[in-house]
């Protein structure tokens, strides 16, 4: 199990405070698993993890093998929940620079359709020049503007390069099983398709083909990802007490919120975690931020951001708490070297493992922030591997569902997202959106 350490929140909260919310946490977890709360038609994600490999997963692996063998580059088109999960997974497991040195047999993976930037589009076109490529287009609704524009342009590039028949063999659509423009196009053009279950909302869809196809193309073992998620589903739904880290995390963050801590900073110590921070931000932000309520989720990367936001965290407005994510050190160690001249004065660290230095930075930061009045929750992940990744996804999804019900909001809708779209469509003159 993932470990949630709350020993660094006690300056601000007490054990009786925690025990006082136990019934609320229990009720929220019941509401979620019994399907009696608001948004209960979007609970399909709860049972996505399975012990045995499904036919859909086998098909995903076959498609991934095909893409790996015939493409130098794989472009994944999507936005929000149809984008953040796969990118987070790949960057956490393989690093932000995972594309370096990749090509046929292990294609580079780029993400598109998550911006309207012309510069980003021009850059992608340059990256694709002279390359064999395939596309995955991910959209549950099938009508989201950003991915639809990117897909139209990339499909055109693909058709121009290969002709219509081969282009159609290189397009994979991940969408609703029956509804939407993308489903209709896929049926008409004969693209291979994978399903986003109607009962799994976008930000809870990473354990469907949305996340699994890109992960498999990146060479990850999606059976292990699912195994970890399945074990998480079994364990974290069985234990109904504060021995369950889901209860601790969901309960404590709500208690802190009630005590004026309206911003949660998720701090990781791995550059590869940055997009995972983005996935978590969307999961909690879109699920909880409504009805005038919600903890504002912000993600940072230490030690880099200690040199930017560190000052604010240490001495700014005291409305924040931190959740620090820690992983075990990797097997391959790095050691600080010795230098005869020692002009940089670093010889006091010579022979020390880099991870030891990182650990002291973590402990020093933790103590400083707690002294500065910032309660810190530490999430100890243990070893980082494909199964742990699956566990982590399910863990945070479950925490989010429980936490939002404690907060008293529907975790599974996002009515606020429509406002910018309505204005944009009006300005763009989309039929049906006239003033
Ligand atoms: O979590 C959500 O539901 C959203 O972030 C969606 O995933 C996002 O808006 C993309 O929607 P779609 O998959 O319909 O293109």
CSV table of C-alpha atoms and ligand atoms in Angstrom, one decimal:
chain,number,residue,atom,x,y,z
A,1,UNK,CA,0.0,0.0,0.0
A,2,UNK,CA,1.0,3.6,-0.6
A,3,UNK,CA,1.8,5.2,2.8
A,4,UNK,CA,0.3,8.6,3.8
A,5,UNK,CA,2.3,10.2,6.6
A,6,UNK,CA,0.4,12.9,8.4
A,7,UNK,CA,2.9,13.5,11.3
A,8,UNK,CA,3.7,16.9,9.9
A,9,UNK,CA,0.1,18.3,10.1
A,10,UNK,CA,-0.2,18.0,13.8
A,11,UNK,CA,0.9,21.6,14.5
A,12,UNK,CA,-2.3,22.7,12.8
A,13,UNK,CA,-4.7,19.8,13.6
A,14,UNK,CA,-5.2,17.4,16.4
A,15,UNK,CA,-6.0,13.7,16.6
A,16,UNK,CA,-9.5,14.4,18.0
A,17,UNK,CA,-10.1,16.7,14.9
A,18,UNK,CA,-9.2,13.7,12.7
A,19,UNK,CA,-11.4,11.3,14.6
A,20,UNK,CA,-14.3,13.7,14.4
A,21,UNK,CA,-14.4,13.4,10.6
A,22,UNK,CA,-14.1,9.6,10.5
A,23,UNK,CA,-17.8,9.2,10.0
A,24,UNK,CA,-17.9,11.7,7.2
A,25,UNK,CA,-15.1,9.9,5.4
A,26,UNK,CA,-16.8,6.6,5.9
A,27,UNK,CA,-20.1,8.0,4.6
A,28,UNK,CA,-18.4,9.6,1.5
A,29,UNK,CA,-16.7,6.3,0.7
A,30,UNK,CA,-20.0,4.4,1.1
A,31,UNK,CA,-21.8,7.0,-1.1
A,32,UNK,CA,-19.2,6.5,-3.8
A,33,UNK,CA,-19.1,2.7,-3.8
A,34,UNK,CA,-22.8,2.3,-3.3
A,35,UNK,CA,-23.5,4.7,-6.1
A,36,UNK,CA,-25.9,6.8,-4.1
A,37,UNK,CA,-24.3,10.3,-4.6
A,38,UNK,CA,-24.6,13.0,-7.3
A,39,UNK,CA,-23.0,12.0,-10.6
A,40,UNK,CA,-23.5,8.3,-9.9
A,41,UNK,CA,-23.9,7.6,-13.6
A,42,UNK,CA,-20.1,8.2,-13.9
A,43,UNK,CA,-18.8,5.5,-11.6
A,44,UNK,CA,-17.6,3.2,-14.3
A,45,UNK,CA,-13.9,4.0,-13.5
A,46,UNK,CA,-14.3,2.3,-10.1
A,47,UNK,CA,-14.3,-1.1,-11.7
A,48,UNK,CA,-12.0,-0.6,-14.7
A,49,UNK,CA,-9.1,-2.4,-13.2
A,50,UNK,CA,-9.4,-6.2,-13.7
A,51,UNK,CA,-7.3,-9.2,-12.7
A,52,UNK,CA,-7.3,-10.9,-16.1
A,53,UNK,CA,-6.3,-9.2,-19.4
A,54,UNK,CA,-9.4,-8.3,-21.4
A,55,UNK,CA,-9.9,-8.7,-25.1
A,56,UNK,CA,-9.7,-4.9,-25.4
A,57,UNK,CA,-6.3,-4.9,-23.7
A,58,UNK,CA,-5.0,-7.7,-26.1
A,59,UNK,CA,-6.2,-5.6,-29.0
A,60,UNK,CA,-4.4,-2.5,-27.6
A,61,UNK,CA,-1.2,-4.5,-27.3
A,62,UNK,CA,-1.5,-5.8,-30.9
A,63,UNK,CA,-2.2,-2.2,-32.2
A,64,UNK,CA,0.8,-1.0,-30.2
A,65,UNK,CA,3.1,-3.6,-31.8
A,66,UNK,CA,1.9,-2.5,-35.2
A,67,UNK,CA,2.5,1.1,-34.5
A,68,UNK,CA,6.0,0.3,-33.0
A,69,UNK,CA,6.9,-1.6,-36.1
A,70,UNK,CA,5.7,0.8,-38.8
A,71,UNK,CA,6.1,4.3,-37.2
A,72,UNK,CA,9.0,6.5,-36.3
A,73,UNK,CA,6.6,8.8,-34.5
A,74,UNK,CA,3.2,8.3,-32.8
A,75,UNK,CA,1.1,11.4,-32.4
A,76,UNK,CA,-1.5,11.3,-29.6
A,77,UNK,CA,-4.3,13.9,-30.1
A,78,UNK,CA,-6.5,14.9,-27.2
A,79,UNK,CA,-7.0,17.4,-24.4
A,80,UNK,CA,-7.8,17.4,-20.7
A,81,UNK,CA,-8.7,13.9,-19.5
A,82,UNK,CA,-8.0,12.6,-23.0
A,83,UNK,CA,-4.4,13.7,-22.8
A,84,UNK,CA,-2.9,14.3,-19.4
A,85,UNK,CA,-3.0,10.6,-18.2
A,86,UNK,CA,-1.0,9.0,-21.0
A,87,UNK,CA,1.6,11.8,-21.1
A,88,UNK,CA,1.9,11.7,-17.3
A,89,UNK,CA,2.4,8.0,-17.3
A,90,UNK,CA,5.1,8.0,-20.0
A,91,UNK,CA,7.0,10.9,-18.6
A,92,UNK,CA,7.0,9.5,-15.1
A,93,UNK,CA,8.3,6.1,-16.2
A,94,UNK,CA,10.7,7.2,-19.0
A,95,UNK,CA,11.5,10.8,-18.1
A,96,UNK,CA,10.6,14.2,-19.8
A,97,UNK,CA,13.2,13.6,-22.5
A,98,UNK,CA,12.0,10.1,-23.3
A,99,UNK,CA,11.9,10.8,-27.1
A,100,UNK,CA,15.6,11.3,-27.4
A,101,UNK,CA,17.1,8.4,-29.3
A,102,UNK,CA,13.8,6.8,-30.2
A,103,UNK,CA,12.6,5.9,-33.7
A,104,UNK,CA,11.3,2.9,-35.6
A,105,UNK,CA,10.7,-0.1,-33.2
A,106,UNK,CA,10.3,2.3,-30.3
A,107,UNK,CA,8.6,5.4,-31.8
A,108,UNK,CA,8.8,8.9,-30.5
A,109,UNK,CA,5.6,10.0,-28.9
A,110,UNK,CA,4.2,13.6,-29.3
A,111,UNK,CA,1.0,15.0,-28.0
A,112,UNK,CA,-1.2,17.4,-30.1
A,113,UNK,CA,-4.6,18.9,-29.9
A,114,UNK,CA,-4.1,20.3,-26.4
A,115,UNK,CA,-3.4,23.8,-27.6
A,116,UNK,CA,-4.4,26.3,-30.3
A,117,UNK,CA,-0.9,27.6,-30.6
A,118,UNK,CA,0.3,28.0,-34.2
A,119,UNK,CA,3.9,27.8,-33.1
A,120,UNK,CA,3.3,24.4,-31.5
A,121,UNK,CA,1.6,23.3,-34.7
A,122,UNK,CA,4.5,24.5,-36.9
A,123,UNK,CA,7.0,22.7,-34.6
A,124,UNK,CA,5.0,19.4,-34.8
A,125,UNK,CA,5.0,19.7,-38.6
A,126,UNK,CA,8.8,20.1,-38.6
A,127,UNK,CA,9.1,17.1,-36.3
A,128,UNK,CA,7.1,14.9,-38.7
A,129,UNK,CA,9.0,15.9,-41.8
A,130,UNK,CA,10.4,12.7,-43.5
A,131,UNK,CA,9.0,10.5,-40.7
A,132,UNK,CA,6.7,7.6,-40.8
A,133,UNK,CA,3.9,8.2,-38.3
A,134,UNK,CA,0.6,7.0,-37.0
A,135,UNK,CA,-2.1,8.9,-35.1
A,136,UNK,CA,-4.3,8.2,-32.1
A,137,UNK,CA,-7.2,10.6,-31.8
A,138,UNK,CA,-8.8,10.6,-28.3
A,139,UNK,CA,-12.1,12.3,-27.6
A,140,UNK,CA,-15.0,11.0,-25.6
A,141,UNK,CA,-17.4,13.6,-26.9
A,142,UNK,CA,-15.8,13.5,-30.3
A,143,UNK,CA,-16.5,17.2,-30.7
A,144,UNK,CA,-13.9,19.1,-28.7
A,145,UNK,CA,-12.5,21.9,-30.7
A,146,UNK,CA,-8.7,21.7,-30.0
A,147,UNK,CA,-8.3,18.0,-30.8
A,148,UNK,CA,-10.7,18.2,-33.8
A,149,UNK,CA,-8.7,21.0,-35.4
A,150,UNK,CA,-5.4,19.1,-34.8
A,151,UNK,CA,-6.9,15.9,-36.1
A,152,UNK,CA,-8.2,17.4,-39.3
A,153,UNK,CA,-4.7,18.8,-40.1
A,154,UNK,CA,-2.8,15.6,-39.1
A,155,UNK,CA,-5.2,13.4,-41.0
A,156,UNK,CA,-4.6,15.5,-44.1
A,157,UNK,CA,-0.8,15.2,-43.7
A,158,UNK,CA,-1.2,11.4,-43.3
A,159,UNK,CA,-3.4,11.1,-46.4
A,160,UNK,CA,-1.1,13.2,-48.4
A,161,UNK,CA,1.9,11.0,-47.4
A,162,UNK,CA,0.3,7.6,-47.7
A,163,UNK,CA,-2.9,7.9,-49.6
A,164,UNK,CA,-6.3,7.3,-48.1
A,165,UNK,CA,-6.2,3.5,-47.5
A,166,UNK,CA,-2.8,3.4,-45.7
A,167,UNK,CA,-3.7,6.6,-43.8
A,168,UNK,CA,-6.9,4.9,-42.6
A,169,UNK,CA,-4.8,2.0,-41.3
A,170,UNK,CA,-2.6,4.4,-39.4
A,171,UNK,CA,-5.4,6.1,-37.5
A,172,UNK,CA,-6.7,4.8,-34.2
A,173,UNK,CA,-9.8,6.4,-32.6
A,174,UNK,CA,-10.5,6.2,-28.9
A,175,UNK,CA,-14.0,7.5,-28.2
A,176,UNK,CA,-17.5,6.7,-27.0
A,177,UNK,CA,-18.8,3.3,-28.2
A,178,UNK,CA,-21.8,4.7,-29.9
A,179,UNK,CA,-22.1,8.5,-29.9
A,180,UNK,CA,-20.3,11.5,-31.3
A,181,UNK,CA,-18.7,12.8,-34.5
A,182,UNK,CA,-15.5,10.8,-34.0
A,183,UNK,CA,-17.4,7.5,-33.6
A,184,UNK,CA,-19.3,8.3,-36.8
A,185,UNK,CA,-16.1,9.2,-38.7
A,186,UNK,CA,-14.3,6.0,-37.5
A,187,UNK,CA,-17.2,3.9,-38.6
A,188,UNK,CA,-17.3,5.5,-42.1
A,189,UNK,CA,-13.6,5.4,-42.6
A,190,UNK,CA,-12.9,2.0,-41.1
A,191,UNK,CA,-10.4,3.1,-38.4
A,192,UNK,CA,-9.5,0.8,-35.6
A,193,UNK,CA,-11.3,2.0,-32.5
A,194,UNK,CA,-11.1,1.6,-28.8
A,195,UNK,CA,-13.7,2.5,-26.3
A,196,UNK,CA,-14.0,5.1,-23.5
A,197,UNK,CA,-16.9,3.7,-21.4
A,198,UNK,CA,-19.8,6.2,-21.2
A,199,UNK,CA,-19.7,5.8,-17.4
A,200,UNK,CA,-16.0,6.9,-17.1
A,201,UNK,CA,-15.5,10.6,-17.3
A,202,UNK,CA,-12.5,12.0,-19.2
A,203,UNK,CA,-10.3,12.7,-16.1
A,204,UNK,CA,-11.1,9.2,-14.8
A,205,UNK,CA,-10.2,7.4,-18.1
A,206,UNK,CA,-6.5,6.8,-17.9
A,207,UNK,CA,-7.0,3.1,-17.2
A,208,UNK,CA,-8.9,2.7,-20.5
A,209,UNK,CA,-7.3,2.8,-24.0
A,210,UNK,CA,-6.9,6.5,-23.4
A,211,UNK,CA,-3.9,5.8,-21.3
A,212,UNK,CA,-3.1,2.2,-22.2
A,213,UNK,CA,-2.6,2.5,-25.9
A,214,UNK,CA,0.1,5.3,-25.6
A,215,UNK,CA,1.7,3.5,-22.7
A,216,UNK,CA,1.9,0.3,-24.7
A,217,UNK,CA,3.4,2.1,-27.7
A,218,UNK,CA,6.0,3.5,-25.3
A,219,UNK,CA,6.9,0.0,-24.5
A,220,UNK,CA,5.3,-0.1,-21.0
A,221,UNK,CA,3.7,-3.3,-19.7
A,222,UNK,CA,0.1,-2.4,-19.5
A,223,UNK,CA,-0.8,-5.8,-17.9
A,224,UNK,CA,1.4,-4.7,-14.9
A,225,UNK,CA,-0.2,-1.3,-14.8
A,226,UNK,CA,-3.6,-3.0,-14.6
A,227,UNK,CA,-2.4,-5.4,-12.0
A,228,UNK,CA,-1.3,-2.6,-9.8
A,229,UNK,CA,-4.6,-0.8,-10.3
A,230,UNK,CA,-6.5,-4.0,-9.6
A,231,UNK,CA,-4.7,-4.6,-6.3
A,232,UNK,CA,-5.4,-0.9,-5.4
A,233,UNK,CA,-9.0,-1.3,-6.2
A,234,UNK,CA,-9.2,-4.4,-3.9
A,235,UNK,CA,-7.2,-3.0,-1.0
A,236,UNK,CA,-8.3,0.6,-0.9
A,237,UNK,CA,-12.0,-0.3,-1.1
A,238,UNK,CA,-11.8,-3.1,1.5
A,239,UNK,CA,-10.1,-1.2,4.4
A,240,UNK,CA,-12.7,1.1,5.9
A,241,UNK,CA,-10.7,2.9,8.6
A,242,UNK,CA,-7.9,5.4,8.9
A,243,UNK,CA,-5.5,2.5,8.1
A,244,UNK,CA,-6.6,3.2,4.6
A,245,UNK,CA,-4.3,5.9,3.1
A,246,UNK,CA,-7.2,7.0,0.9
A,247,UNK,CA,-9.2,7.9,4.0
A,248,UNK,CA,-6.2,9.7,5.6
A,249,UNK,CA,-5.5,11.8,2.5
A,250,UNK,CA,-9.2,12.6,1.8
A,251,UNK,CA,-10.0,13.3,5.4
A,252,UNK,CA,-6.9,15.4,6.2
A,253,UNK,CA,-7.1,17.6,3.1
A,254,UNK,CA,-10.8,18.4,3.9
A,255,UNK,CA,-9.9,19.2,7.5
A,256,UNK,CA,-7.1,21.5,6.4
A,257,UNK,CA,-9.5,23.2,4.0
A,258,UNK,CA,-11.9,23.9,6.8
A,259,UNK,CA,-9.0,25.4,8.7
A,260,UNK,CA,-8.4,28.0,6.0
A,261,UNK,CA,-5.9,26.0,3.9
A,262,UNK,CA,-7.5,26.7,0.6
A,263,UNK,CA,-4.5,25.8,-1.6
A,264,UNK,CA,-2.8,22.4,-1.9
A,265,UNK,CA,0.7,22.3,-3.3
A,266,UNK,CA,1.7,18.9,-4.6
A,267,UNK,CA,5.5,18.7,-4.5
A,268,UNK,CA,7.4,16.0,-6.2
A,269,UNK,CA,11.2,15.5,-6.2
A,270,UNK,CA,11.2,13.9,-9.7
A,271,UNK,CA,11.3,16.1,-12.9
A,272,UNK,CA,9.5,13.2,-14.6
A,273,UNK,CA,6.5,13.7,-12.2
A,274,UNK,CA,5.7,17.1,-13.6
A,275,UNK,CA,2.9,15.9,-16.0
A,276,UNK,CA,1.6,13.6,-13.3
A,277,UNK,CA,1.2,16.8,-11.2
A,278,UNK,CA,-0.8,18.2,-14.1
A,279,UNK,CA,-3.0,15.1,-14.3
A,280,UNK,CA,-3.6,15.3,-10.5
A,281,UNK,CA,-4.3,19.0,-10.8
A,282,UNK,CA,-7.0,18.4,-13.4
A,283,UNK,CA,-8.4,15.4,-11.5
A,284,UNK,CA,-8.9,17.4,-8.3
A,285,UNK,CA,-9.5,20.9,-9.8
A,286,UNK,CA,-12.2,19.8,-12.2
A,287,UNK,CA,-13.8,17.5,-9.7
A,288,UNK,CA,-13.9,19.7,-6.6
A,289,UNK,CA,-13.9,23.3,-7.9
A,290,UNK,CA,-17.6,24.1,-8.0
A,291,UNK,CA,-20.5,25.6,-6.1
A,292,UNK,CA,-18.0,28.3,-4.8
A,293,UNK,CA,-16.0,25.6,-3.0
A,294,UNK,CA,-12.8,23.6,-3.6
A,295,UNK,CA,-9.1,23.4,-2.7
A,296,UNK,CA,-7.0,25.1,-5.4
A,297,UNK,CA,-4.5,22.4,-6.6
A,298,UNK,CA,-1.0,23.5,-7.7
A,299,UNK,CA,1.8,21.3,-8.6
A,300,UNK,CA,5.5,22.0,-8.2
A,301,UNK,CA,8.8,20.3,-8.8
A,302,UNK,CA,11.5,20.4,-6.1
A,303,UNK,CA,14.3,21.2,-5.8
A,304,UNK,CA,13.8,23.4,-9.0
A,305,UNK,CA,10.8,25.3,-7.7
A,306,UNK,CA,12.4,25.9,-4.3
A,307,UNK,CA,14.3,28.5,-6.3
A,308,UNK,CA,11.1,30.1,-7.6
A,309,UNK,CA,8.0,29.4,-5.4
A,310,UNK,CA,10.0,28.4,-2.3
A,311,UNK,CA,9.9,32.0,-0.9
A,312,UNK,CA,6.1,32.1,-1.3
A,313,UNK,CA,5.7,28.7,0.3
A,314,UNK,CA,8.0,29.6,3.2
A,315,UNK,CA,6.7,33.1,4.1
A,316,UNK,CA,3.7,34.0,1.9
A,317,UNK,CA,0.1,33.9,2.9
A,318,UNK,CA,-0.6,31.0,5.3
A,319,UNK,CA,-3.5,29.5,3.3
A,320,UNK,CA,-1.5,26.6,1.9
A,321,UNK,CA,-0.7,23.0,2.7
A,322,UNK,CA,1.7,20.7,0.9
A,323,UNK,CA,1.5,17.1,-0.3
A,324,UNK,CA,5.0,15.7,-0.9
A,325,UNK,CA,5.4,12.7,-3.1
A,326,UNK,CA,8.4,10.5,-2.5
A,327,UNK,CA,9.7,7.5,-4.4
A,328,UNK,CA,12.4,5.0,-3.4
A,329,UNK,CA,15.8,5.7,-5.0
A,330,UNK,CA,16.4,3.9,-8.3
A,331,UNK,CA,18.8,0.9,-8.5
A,332,UNK,CA,21.4,2.7,-10.6
A,333,UNK,CA,23.1,5.2,-8.2
A,334,UNK,CA,25.1,8.4,-9.0
A,335,UNK,CA,27.9,9.6,-6.8
A,336,UNK,CA,29.3,13.1,-6.3
A,337,UNK,CA,32.9,13.1,-7.6
A,338,UNK,CA,36.0,14.5,-5.9
A,339,UNK,CA,38.1,17.3,-7.3
A,340,UNK,CA,41.7,18.0,-6.4
A,341,UNK,CA,41.4,21.8,-6.5
A,342,UNK,CA,38.0,21.8,-4.8
A,343,UNK,CA,37.4,25.4,-6.0
A,344,UNK,CA,33.6,24.9,-5.8
A,345,UNK,CA,34.0,23.7,-2.2
A,346,UNK,CA,32.0,20.6,-2.9
A,347,UNK,CA,34.5,18.0,-1.7
A,348,UNK,CA,32.6,17.6,1.6
A,349,UNK,CA,30.0,15.7,-0.5
A,350,UNK,CA,32.6,13.7,-2.5
A,351,UNK,CA,31.7,10.0,-2.5
A,352,UNK,CA,28.1,10.7,-1.3
A,353,UNK,CA,25.3,9.3,-3.4
A,354,UNK,CA,23.2,11.9,-5.2
A,355,UNK,CA,20.1,10.3,-3.7
A,356,UNK,CA,21.5,11.0,-0.2
A,357,UNK,CA,21.9,14.7,-1.1
A,358,UNK,CA,18.3,14.7,-2.4
A,359,UNK,CA,17.0,13.1,0.8
A,360,UNK,CA,18.7,15.7,2.9
A,361,UNK,CA,17.2,18.4,0.7
A,362,UNK,CA,13.8,16.8,1.2
A,363,UNK,CA,14.2,16.6,5.0
A,364,UNK,CA,15.5,20.2,5.2
A,365,UNK,CA,12.6,21.5,3.1
A,366,UNK,CA,10.1,19.5,5.1
A,367,UNK,CA,11.3,20.9,8.4
A,368,UNK,CA,11.5,24.5,7.0
A,369,UNK,CA,8.0,24.5,5.6
A,370,UNK,CA,6.5,22.9,8.7
A,371,UNK,CA,8.3,25.6,10.8
A,372,UNK,CA,6.9,28.2,8.5
A,373,UNK,CA,3.4,27.1,9.3
A,374,UNK,CA,2.7,24.9,6.3
A,375,UNK,CA,1.2,21.5,7.2
A,376,UNK,CA,2.8,18.7,5.1
A,377,UNK,CA,1.2,15.4,4.1
A,378,UNK,CA,3.9,13.0,2.8
A,379,UNK,CA,2.8,10.3,0.3
A,380,UNK,CA,5.4,7.5,0.2
A,381,UNK,CA,5.1,5.6,-3.0
A,382,UNK,CA,7.9,3.0,-2.6
A,383,UNK,CA,9.5,1.6,-5.7
A,384,UNK,CA,8.5,3.1,-9.1
A,385,UNK,CA,7.4,0.5,-11.6
A,386,UNK,CA,4.5,-0.1,-14.0
A,387,UNK,CA,2.3,-1.8,-11.3
A,388,UNK,CA,3.0,1.1,-8.9
A,389,UNK,CA,1.9,3.5,-11.6
A,390,UNK,CA,-1.4,1.7,-11.9
A,391,UNK,CA,-1.8,1.8,-8.1
A,392,UNK,CA,-1.0,5.5,-8.0
A,393,UNK,CA,-3.7,6.4,-10.7
A,394,UNK,CA,-6.4,4.4,-8.9
A,395,UNK,CA,-5.3,5.7,-5.5
A,396,UNK,CA,-5.7,9.4,-6.5
A,397,UNK,CA,-9.0,8.7,-8.4
A,398,UNK,CA,-10.5,7.1,-5.3
A,399,UNK,CA,-9.1,9.8,-3.0
A,400,UNK,CA,-10.7,12.4,-5.4
A,401,UNK,CA,-14.1,10.8,-5.4
A,402,UNK,CA,-14.2,10.4,-1.6
A,403,UNK,CA,-12.8,13.9,-1.0
A,404,UNK,CA,-15.3,15.6,-3.3
A,405,UNK,CA,-18.2,13.9,-1.5
A,406,UNK,CA,-16.8,15.0,1.9
A,407,UNK,CA,-16.7,18.5,0.4
A,408,UNK,CA,-20.3,18.1,-0.7
A,409,UNK,CA,-19.9,18.5,-4.5
A,410,UNK,CA,-20.6,16.3,-7.5
A,411,UNK,CA,-17.1,15.1,-8.5
A,412,UNK,CA,-18.1,14.0,-11.9
A,413,UNK,CA,-19.4,17.0,-13.8
A,414,UNK,CA,-17.6,20.1,-15.0
A,415,UNK,CA,-20.3,22.7,-15.9
A,416,UNK,CA,-17.9,25.6,-15.6
A,417,UNK,CA,-15.7,24.4,-18.5
A,418,UNK,CA,-18.6,25.3,-20.9
A,419,UNK,CA,-18.4,29.0,-20.3
A,420,UNK,CA,-15.2,29.8,-22.2
A,421,UNK,CA,-16.4,27.5,-25.0
A,422,UNK,CA,-19.7,29.3,-25.4
A,423,UNK,CA,-17.9,32.7,-25.7
A,424,UNK,CA,-15.3,31.3,-28.0
A,425,UNK,CA,-18.0,29.7,-30.3
A,426,UNK,CA,-19.9,32.9,-30.3
A,427,UNK,CA,-16.8,34.8,-31.4
A,428,UNK,CA,-16.0,32.2,-34.0
A,429,UNK,CA,-19.5,32.3,-35.4
A,430,UNK,CA,-20.2,28.6,-34.8
A,431,UNK,CA,-23.7,27.8,-36.0
A,432,UNK,CA,-26.1,27.6,-33.0
A,433,UNK,CA,-24.1,30.0,-30.9
A,434,UNK,CA,-25.3,33.3,-32.4
A,435,UNK,CA,-25.9,36.1,-29.8
B,1,LIG,O1,-12.3,15.4,-17.6
B,1,LIG,C1,-13.0,15.7,-18.6
B,1,LIG,O2,-14.1,15.3,-18.8
B,1,LIG,C2,-12.5,16.7,-19.5
B,1,LIG,O3,-11.2,17.2,-19.2
B,1,LIG,C3,-12.4,16.1,-20.9
B,1,LIG,O4,-11.6,15.0,-20.9
B,1,LIG,C4,-11.8,17.1,-22.0
B,1,LIG,O5,-12.6,18.2,-22.0
B,1,LIG,C5,-11.8,16.5,-23.3
B,1,LIG,O6,-13.0,16.0,-23.7
B,1,LIG,P1,-13.2,15.0,-24.9
B,1,LIG,O7,-12.6,13.7,-24.5
B,1,LIG,O8,-14.7,14.8,-25.0
B,1,LIG,O9,-12.6,15.6,-26.1
